[in-house]
């Protein structure tokens, strides 16, 4: 078995009650088995909707196997009337569906130097699916949110230990009350037209569009409305931006909205291409607004040798609200040789990708320009 992430030498024992290993789909590359972390190769991610077997999995603890009949969702805290809903109660509420992209905050961490703690994701911890369920807002309305509410904490049914904490932890994460009231934030029970699989949160998970994946809590069983900033382990320890020189006791900036980002999905890593005309393809997204521009550079790695020549690519498909936009670029690479492709996206609010994302201690929110070495060799295409 591959050892789970965590500080070297400290084992990370499991035990989600009833926790069971559901085999990951074999289209995914498994990084850790228990808890399961698995991602897709980029060549599998070029489509507007990611088929579920290609959708990454990020579990912090063993996945709980919940029963529909006994599942309940409790809503309490700063509410007028605490509520407890069965699955039947929940799915009878007015429904809503839409496409949303999830990206793990640690995606692309393996490219960070110096290395940080955390799962060493390549670039494939991202996917876009069609989710269906009930707006979180309607559930909150039934409970009646009190004035002064600041955040909603989602609790998952999964539990276990982290190396640096003595007691057992439950997965929990908060979002702002504004985001909770946004009609697009869902309690979802379906993914790509089917009930959620165990690894994606059966029976019900949160879907928080435009935020990094940690907020889309799986196996959700409890919502607590609070009037202060949540201080739980996952909110304050792994999912924060910590920069050099920050004080140890100080308040950390929580990881929330997805930064603008783009990836090249064709050609694949280490896949030589023949001299001739090619269509380079990829995807681009931003939690800060729709993508307005994606540019490709085929040049030298060191901008001092030869400055980047950013050339506009063609956005294909509709501009996606909470998801990615595919792009393509036709290029003539007549001569064999070694090239580096780089891609950079900009959103409607002018947010653009840095060549090198600011380094941080957790290796989160990495949105450096994607750089792909490409070898052109062999018989010319004709
Ligand atoms: N209960 C629970 N919810 C969770 C997690 C978890 O470990 N437990 N992982 C979070 C993280 S960090 C991510 S990136 C997404 C991943 O969702 P997926 O596994 O369906 O791709 O789920 C989030 N929700
Ligand atoms: Mo994540």
CSV table of N, CA and C and ligand atoms in Angstrom, one decimal, residues 56-60 103-107 109 121 125 171 212-215 239 364, ligand 2:
chain,number,residue,atom,x,y,z
A,56,UNK,N,-11.5,13.3,-10.5
A,56,UNK,CA,-10.5,13.1,-9.4
A,56,UNK,C,-11.3,12.8,-8.1
A,57,UNK,N,-10.6,12.2,-7.2
A,57,UNK,CA,-11.1,11.9,-5.8
A,57,UNK,C,-10.1,12.3,-4.8
A,58,UNK,N,-10.6,13.1,-3.8
A,58,UNK,CA,-9.8,13.6,-2.8
A,58,UNK,C,-10.5,13.3,-1.4
A,59,UNK,N,-10.1,12.2,-0.8
A,59,UNK,CA,-10.7,11.9,0.5
A,59,UNK,C,-9.6,12.1,1.6
A,60,UNK,N,-10.0,12.7,2.7
A,60,UNK,CA,-9.0,12.9,3.9
A,60,UNK,C,-9.1,11.7,4.8
A,103,UNK,N,-11.9,22.1,-8.3
A,103,UNK,CA,-10.5,21.9,-8.3
A,103,UNK,C,-10.0,21.8,-6.9
A,104,UNK,N,-9.2,20.8,-6.7
A,104,UNK,CA,-8.6,20.7,-5.3
A,104,UNK,C,-7.6,21.8,-5.1
A,105,UNK,N,-7.6,22.4,-4.0
A,105,UNK,CA,-6.7,23.6,-3.7
A,105,UNK,C,-5.3,23.2,-3.8
A,106,UNK,N,-5.0,21.9,-3.7
A,106,UNK,CA,-3.6,21.4,-3.8
A,106,UNK,C,-3.2,21.0,-5.2
A,107,UNK,N,-4.1,21.1,-6.1
A,107,UNK,CA,-3.8,20.7,-7.5
A,107,UNK,C,-2.5,21.4,-8.0
A,109,UNK,N,0.4,21.0,-7.0
A,109,UNK,CA,1.4,21.2,-5.9
A,109,UNK,C,2.7,20.5,-6.3
A,121,UNK,N,-0.1,16.3,-5.9
A,121,UNK,CA,-0.9,16.3,-7.1
A,121,UNK,C,-0.1,16.8,-8.3
A,125,UNK,N,-6.1,17.2,-10.5
A,125,UNK,CA,-7.2,17.2,-9.5
A,125,UNK,C,-8.2,18.3,-9.7
A,171,UNK,N,-14.4,15.6,9.2
A,171,UNK,CA,-14.1,16.6,8.1
A,171,UNK,C,-15.2,17.7,8.2
A,212,UNK,N,-12.6,26.6,-4.2
A,212,UNK,CA,-11.8,25.3,-4.3
A,212,UNK,C,-12.5,24.2,-3.7
A,213,UNK,N,-12.2,23.0,-4.0
A,213,UNK,CA,-12.9,21.8,-3.7
A,213,UNK,C,-13.2,21.5,-2.3
A,214,UNK,N,-12.3,22.0,-1.4
A,214,UNK,CA,-12.4,21.6,0.1
A,214,UNK,C,-13.8,22.1,0.6
A,215,UNK,N,-14.4,23.1,0.0
A,215,UNK,CA,-15.7,23.6,0.5
A,215,UNK,C,-16.9,22.7,0.1
A,239,UNK,N,-6.1,24.5,4.7
A,239,UNK,CA,-6.6,25.3,3.6
A,239,UNK,C,-6.5,26.8,3.9
A,364,UNK,N,-1.0,25.6,-1.8
A,364,UNK,CA,-2.4,25.7,-2.2
A,364,UNK,C,-2.6,26.9,-3.2
B,2,LIG,MO1,-8.9,19.5,-2.1
